[in-house]
PDB file of C-alpha atoms in Angstrom:
ATOM      1  CA  MET L   1     106.952 110.300 113.339  1.00 81.00           C
ATOM      2  CA  GLU L   2     104.712 107.316 113.925  1.00 87.00           C
ATOM      3  CA  VAL L   3     101.650 109.071 112.544  1.00 91.00           C
ATOM      4  CA  GLY L   4     103.627 110.223 109.504  1.00 91.00           C
ATOM      5  CA  LEU L   5     104.785 106.665 108.767  1.00 90.00           C
ATOM      6  CA  ILE L   6     101.247 105.350 109.061  1.00 91.00           C
ATOM      7  CA  HIS L   7      99.806 108.030 106.771  1.00 95.00           C
ATOM      8  CA  LEU L   8     102.576 107.644 104.184  1.00 95.00           C
ATOM      9  CA  HIS L   9     102.150 103.868 104.185  1.00 94.00           C
ATOM     10  CA  ARG L  10      98.383 104.170 103.750  1.00 95.00           C
ATOM     11  CA  THR L  11      98.653 106.830 101.038  1.00 96.00           C
ATOM     12  CA  LEU L  12     101.184 104.818  99.035  1.00 96.00           C
ATOM     13  CA  GLY L  13      98.888 101.806  99.365  1.00 95.00           C
ATOM     14  CA  TYR L  14      96.041 103.818  97.859  1.00 96.00           C
ATOM     15  CA  LEU L  15      98.343 105.024  95.077  1.00 97.00           C
ATOM     16  CA  ALA L  16      99.464 101.490  94.222  1.00 97.00           C
ATOM     17  CA  PHE L  17      95.875 100.242  94.233  1.00 97.00           C
ATOM     18  CA  VAL L  18      94.643 103.038  91.951  1.00 97.00           C
ATOM     19  CA  ALA L  19      97.654 102.552  89.660  1.00 97.00           C
ATOM     20  CA  ALA L  20      96.819  98.837  89.337  1.00 97.00           C
ATOM     21  CA  LEU L  21      93.233  99.738  88.478  1.00 97.00           C
ATOM     22  CA  VAL L  22      94.282 102.352  85.895  1.00 97.00           C
ATOM     23  CA  ASN L  23      96.776  99.863  84.473  1.00 97.00           C
ATOM     24  CA  LEU L  24      94.004  97.334  83.852  1.00 97.00           C
ATOM     25  CA  VAL L  25      91.684  99.941  82.341  1.00 97.00           C
ATOM     26  CA  LEU L  26      94.399 101.105  79.958  1.00 96.00           C
ATOM     27  CA  ALA L  27      95.222  97.513  79.029  1.00 95.00           C
ATOM     28  CA  LEU L  28      91.561  96.861  78.244  1.00 95.00           C
ATOM     29  CA  THR L  29      91.219  99.967  76.089  1.00 93.00           C
ATOM     30  CA  LYS L  30      93.991 101.159  73.769  1.00 91.00           C
ATOM     31  CA  GLY L  31      97.074 100.175  75.759  1.00 88.00           C
ATOM     32  CA  ARG L  32      97.636  97.097  73.610  1.00 90.00           C
ATOM     33  CA  THR L  33      97.707  98.879  70.267  1.00 91.00           C
ATOM     34  CA  ASP L  34      98.413 102.614  70.702  1.00 93.00           C
ATOM     35  CA  ALA L  35     102.072 103.458  71.369  1.00 94.00           C
ATOM     36  CA  ARG L  36     101.254 106.704  73.189  1.00 95.00           C
ATOM     37  CA  ILE L  37      98.792 105.022  75.563  1.00 95.00           C
ATOM     38  CA  ALA L  38     101.277 102.192  76.092  1.00 95.00           C
ATOM     39  CA  THR L  39     103.894 104.768  77.091  1.00 95.00           C
ATOM     40  CA  VAL L  40     101.490 106.291  79.613  1.00 96.00           C
ATOM     41  CA  GLN L  41     100.642 102.821  80.875  1.00 97.00           C
ATOM     42  CA  HIS L  42     104.351 102.036  81.191  1.00 97.00           C
ATOM     43  CA  HIS L  43     104.825 105.075  83.440  1.00 97.00           C
ATOM     44  CA  VAL L  44     101.718 104.291  85.491  1.00 97.00           C
ATOM     45  CA  HIS L  45     102.922 100.723  85.920  1.00 97.00           C
ATOM     46  CA  ASN L  46     106.524 101.520  86.784  1.00 97.00           C
ATOM     47  CA  LEU L  47     106.053 104.607  88.936  1.00 96.00           C
ATOM     48  CA  GLY L  48     102.514 104.246  90.218  1.00 96.00           C
ATOM     49  CA  LEU L  49     102.392 100.551  90.957  1.00 97.00           C
ATOM     50  CA  LEU L  50     105.855  99.066  91.217  1.00 97.00           C
ATOM     51  CA  MET L  51     107.851 101.930  92.741  1.00 97.00           C
ATOM     52  CA  SER L  52     105.153 103.000  95.184  1.00 96.00           C
ATOM     53  CA  GLY L  53     104.647  99.355  96.113  1.00 96.00           C
ATOM     54  CA  ARG L  54     108.356  98.788  96.718  1.00 97.00           C
ATOM     55  CA  ILE L  55     108.586 101.899  98.870  1.00 97.00           C
ATOM     56  CA  ASN L  56     105.469 100.742 100.684  1.00 96.00           C
ATOM     57  CA  VAL L  57     107.045  97.360 101.437  1.00 96.00           C
ATOM     58  CA  VAL L  58     110.069  99.090 102.969  1.00 96.00           C
ATOM     59  CA  LEU L  59     107.803 101.422 104.947  1.00 94.00           C
ATOM     60  CA  GLY L  60     105.727  98.483 106.169  1.00 92.00           C
ATOM     61  CA  LEU L  61     108.797  96.617 107.386  1.00 92.00           C
ATOM     62  CA  THR L  62     110.063  99.806 109.011  1.00 91.00           C
ATOM     63  CA  MET L  63     106.747 100.268 110.781  1.00 89.00           C
ATOM     64  CA  ILE L  64     106.795  96.701 112.110  1.00 87.00           C
ATOM     65  CA  PHE L  65     110.140  97.274 113.786  1.00 86.00           C
ATOM     66  CA  VAL L  66     109.928 100.984 114.679  1.00 87.00           C
ATOM     67  CA  LEU L  67     106.384 100.890 116.024  1.00 84.00           C
ATOM     68  CA  SER L  68     107.093  97.630 117.883  1.00 83.00           C
ATOM     69  CA  TYR L  69     104.380  95.568 116.266  1.00 81.00           C
ATOM     70  CA  PRO L  70     104.456  91.974 117.439  1.00 84.00           C
ATOM     71  CA  LEU L  71     106.081  89.709 114.883  1.00 84.00           C
ATOM     72  CA  ASP L  72     103.049  87.422 114.820  1.00 85.00           C
ATOM     73  CA  VAL L  73     100.934  89.807 112.720  1.00 86.00           C
ATOM     74  CA  TRP L  74     100.358  87.194 110.034  1.00 91.00           C
ATOM     75  CA  TRP L  75      98.388  89.522 107.770  1.00 90.00           C
ATOM     76  CA  ALA L  76     101.429  91.771 107.356  1.00 90.00           C
ATOM     77  CA  TRP L  77     103.676  88.846 106.427  1.00 92.00           C
ATOM     78  CA  VAL L  78     101.081  87.408 104.024  1.00 95.00           C
ATOM     79  CA  SER L  79     100.815  90.818 102.379  1.00 95.00           C
ATOM     80  CA  LEU L  80     104.583  90.902 102.014  1.00 95.00           C
ATOM     81  CA  VAL L  81     104.568  87.462 100.391  1.00 97.00           C
ATOM     82  CA  LEU L  82     101.707  88.533  98.110  1.00 97.00           C
ATOM     83  CA  TRP L  83     103.869  91.337  96.738  1.00 97.00           C
ATOM     84  CA  VAL L  84     106.158  88.744  95.081  1.00 97.00           C
ATOM     85  CA  PRO L  85     103.613  87.777  92.368  1.00 97.00           C
ATOM     86  CA  VAL L  86     103.103  91.452  91.537  1.00 97.00           C
ATOM     87  CA  GLU L  87     106.829  91.796  90.851  1.00 97.00           C
ATOM     88  CA  ILE L  88     107.006  88.574  88.841  1.00 97.00           C
ATOM     89  CA  VAL L  89     103.908  89.284  86.748  1.00 97.00           C
ATOM     90  CA  GLY L  90     105.033  92.873  86.255  1.00 96.00           C
ATOM     91  CA  LYS L  91     108.363  91.804  84.840  1.00 96.00           C
ATOM     92  CA  ARG L  92     107.356  88.728  82.862  1.00 96.00           C
ATOM     93  CA  MET L  93     103.974  89.715  81.493  1.00 96.00           C
ATOM     94  CA  VAL L  94     103.273  93.438  81.695  1.00 96.00           C
ATOM     95  CA  LYS L  95     106.637  95.076  80.999  1.00 96.00           C
ATOM     96  CA  SER L  96     107.492  92.821  78.075  1.00 95.00           C
ATOM     97  CA  GLU L  97     104.106  93.336  76.406  1.00 95.00           C
ATOM     98  CA  LEU L  98     104.214  97.084  77.006  1.00 95.00           C
ATOM     99  CA  ALA L  99     107.605  97.189  75.287  1.00 95.00           C
ATOM    100  CA  VAL L 100     106.027  95.574  72.226  1.00 95.00           C
ATOM    101  CA  ALA L 101     103.147  98.049  72.223  1.00 94.00           C
ATOM    102  CA  ARG L 102     105.452 101.045  72.720  1.00 94.00           C
ATOM    103  CA  ASP L 103     107.507  99.944  69.722  1.00 94.00           C
ATOM    104  CA  GLY L 104     104.419 100.091  67.520  1.00 92.00           C
ATOM    105  CA  GLY L 105     103.300  96.475  67.652  1.00 92.00           C
ATOM    106  CA  THR L 106     100.238  94.911  69.195  1.00 92.00           C
ATOM    107  CA  ALA L 107     100.620  93.459  72.661  1.00 92.00           C
ATOM    108  CA  ALA L 108      99.295  89.986  73.304  1.00 92.00           C
ATOM    109  CA  SER L 109      96.534  89.159  75.754  1.00 93.00           C
ATOM    110  CA  ARG L 110      99.240  88.577  78.361  1.00 95.00           C
ATOM    111  CA  LEU L 111      99.143  92.327  79.029  1.00 95.00           C
ATOM    112  CA  VAL L 112      95.488  92.215  80.082  1.00 96.00           C
ATOM    113  CA  ALA L 113      96.001  88.990  82.030  1.00 97.00           C
ATOM    114  CA  GLY L 114      99.041  90.402  83.825  1.00 97.00           C
ATOM    115  CA  ALA L 115      97.295  93.647  84.691  1.00 97.00           C
ATOM    116  CA  GLY L 116      94.309  91.666  85.961  1.00 98.00           C
ATOM    117  CA  ILE L 117      96.485  89.444  88.125  1.00 98.00           C
ATOM    118  CA  GLU L 118      98.260  92.481  89.546  1.00 98.00           C
ATOM    119  CA  LEU L 119      94.932  94.118  90.388  1.00 98.00           C
ATOM    120  CA  LEU L 120      93.585  90.961  92.053  1.00 98.00           C
ATOM    121  CA  VAL L 121      96.699  90.619  94.189  1.00 98.00           C
ATOM    122  CA  MET L 122      96.538  94.319  95.092  1.00 97.00           C
ATOM    123  CA  VAL L 123      92.889  93.854  96.141  1.00 97.00           C
ATOM    124  CA  ALA L 124      93.970  90.979  98.402  1.00 97.00           C
ATOM    125  CA  ILE L 125      96.818  93.014  99.908  1.00 96.00           C
ATOM    126  CA  PHE L 126      94.592  96.066 100.326  1.00 92.00           C
ATOM    127  CA  GLY L 127      91.899  93.919 101.970  1.00 95.00           C
ATOM    128  CA  LEU L 128      94.351  92.363 104.416  1.00 94.00           C
ATOM    129  CA  MET L 129      95.856  95.707 105.307  1.00 91.00           C
ATOM    130  CA  SER L 130      92.447  97.317 105.806  1.00 90.00           C
ATOM    131  CA  ALA L 131      90.826  94.479 107.771  1.00 93.00           C
ATOM    132  CA  ARG L 132      93.865  93.487 109.879  1.00 85.00           C
ATOM    133  CA  PRO L 133      92.241  90.189 110.888  1.00 83.00           C
ATOM    134  CA  GLY L 134      92.867  88.472 114.186  1.00 68.00           C
TER     135      GLY L 134
END
């Protein structure tokens, strides 16, 4: 069970990271103007990034308590706190601009900025989880 939790947590982390990267690429290409691409980007953002990230947060907290990690693993708590900006930026910047693009309009530059912020935060989380410092 422990090995399964670890592998699922790691795999969902990879999925969220790749989804954030794809989200930025789509925002930089036709995601701002093409309704079909914006719909694909909406699904990548909601399912690939946000849902896998939320499940990953729950799995991470489960692993801390089930696998008896000490509660002073600061990198895990910092990663948990870093997830908050992803949720805020996702709701305030990315989802609202994707709704505009899916309705046939042109999304503002907030879509690219939001996707970039999400990717930067995911890089920080991914780095902390991979390095597991001190």
